[in-house]
Short mmCIF file of C-alpha atoms in Angstrom, two decimals:
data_model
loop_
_atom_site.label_atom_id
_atom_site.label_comp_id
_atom_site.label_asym_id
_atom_site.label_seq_id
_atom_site.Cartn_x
_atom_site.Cartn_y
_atom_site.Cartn_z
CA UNK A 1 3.13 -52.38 -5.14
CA UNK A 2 4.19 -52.58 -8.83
CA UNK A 3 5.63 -49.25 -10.22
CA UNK A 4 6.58 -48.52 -14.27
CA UNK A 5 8.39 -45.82 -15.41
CA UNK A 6 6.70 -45.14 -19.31
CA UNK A 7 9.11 -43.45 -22.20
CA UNK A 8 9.73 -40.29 -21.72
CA UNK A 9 9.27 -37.50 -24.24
CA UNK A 10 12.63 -35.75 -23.90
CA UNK A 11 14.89 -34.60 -26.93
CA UNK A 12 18.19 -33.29 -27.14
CA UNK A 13 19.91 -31.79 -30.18
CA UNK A 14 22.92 -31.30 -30.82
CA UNK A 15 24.43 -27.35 -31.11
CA UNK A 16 23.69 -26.04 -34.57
CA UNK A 17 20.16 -28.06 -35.48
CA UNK A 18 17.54 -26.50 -37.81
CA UNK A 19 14.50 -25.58 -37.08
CA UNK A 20 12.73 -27.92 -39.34
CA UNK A 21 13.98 -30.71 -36.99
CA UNK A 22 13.14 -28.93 -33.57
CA UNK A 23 9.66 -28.47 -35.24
CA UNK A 24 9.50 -32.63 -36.75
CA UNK A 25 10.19 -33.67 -33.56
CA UNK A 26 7.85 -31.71 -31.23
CA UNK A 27 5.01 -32.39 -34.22
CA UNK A 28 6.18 -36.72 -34.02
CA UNK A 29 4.78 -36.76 -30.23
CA UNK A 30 1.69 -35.39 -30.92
CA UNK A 31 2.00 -31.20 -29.70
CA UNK A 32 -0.55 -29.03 -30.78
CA UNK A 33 0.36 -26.43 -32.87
CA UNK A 34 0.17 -23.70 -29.82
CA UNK A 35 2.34 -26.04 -27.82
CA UNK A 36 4.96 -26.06 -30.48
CA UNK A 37 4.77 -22.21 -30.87
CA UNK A 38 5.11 -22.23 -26.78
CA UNK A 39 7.96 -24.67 -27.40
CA UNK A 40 9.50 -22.19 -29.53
CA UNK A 41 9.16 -19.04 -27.51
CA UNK A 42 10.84 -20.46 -24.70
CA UNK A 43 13.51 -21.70 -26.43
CA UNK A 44 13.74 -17.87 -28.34
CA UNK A 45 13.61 -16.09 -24.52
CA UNK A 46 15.81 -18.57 -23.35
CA UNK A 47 18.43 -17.69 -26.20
CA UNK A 48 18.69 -20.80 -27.42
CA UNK A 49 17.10 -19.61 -30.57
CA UNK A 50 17.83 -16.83 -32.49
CA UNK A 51 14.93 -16.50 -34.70
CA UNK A 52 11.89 -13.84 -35.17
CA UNK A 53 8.75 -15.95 -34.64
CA UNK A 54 5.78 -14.49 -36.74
CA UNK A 55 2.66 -15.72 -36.75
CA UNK A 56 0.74 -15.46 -39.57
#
């Protein structure tokens, strides 16, 4: 029995990072764009964003 561990898709930032690089990186492994707004609700309910997400 052979078993392989593939990449993971994980990211970490550091305190303080912009949005535009949350949002480059979630877009650079292939999320759709209501997994990124997902992405970014959890992180806003979560308080690790302090942001008003609008959708227009």
């Amino acid at each position: 029995m052979e078993i392989t561990e593939e990449d993971s898709r994980m990211f970490y930032f550091a305190p303080g990072v912009n949005l535009q690089d949350i949002v480059t990186a979630v877009n650079e492994v292939g999320a759709a764009p209501g997994d990124l707004m997902a992405i970014l609700e959890a992180l806003r309910q979560a308080g690790a964003l302090r942001a008003e997400l609008v959708v227009i």
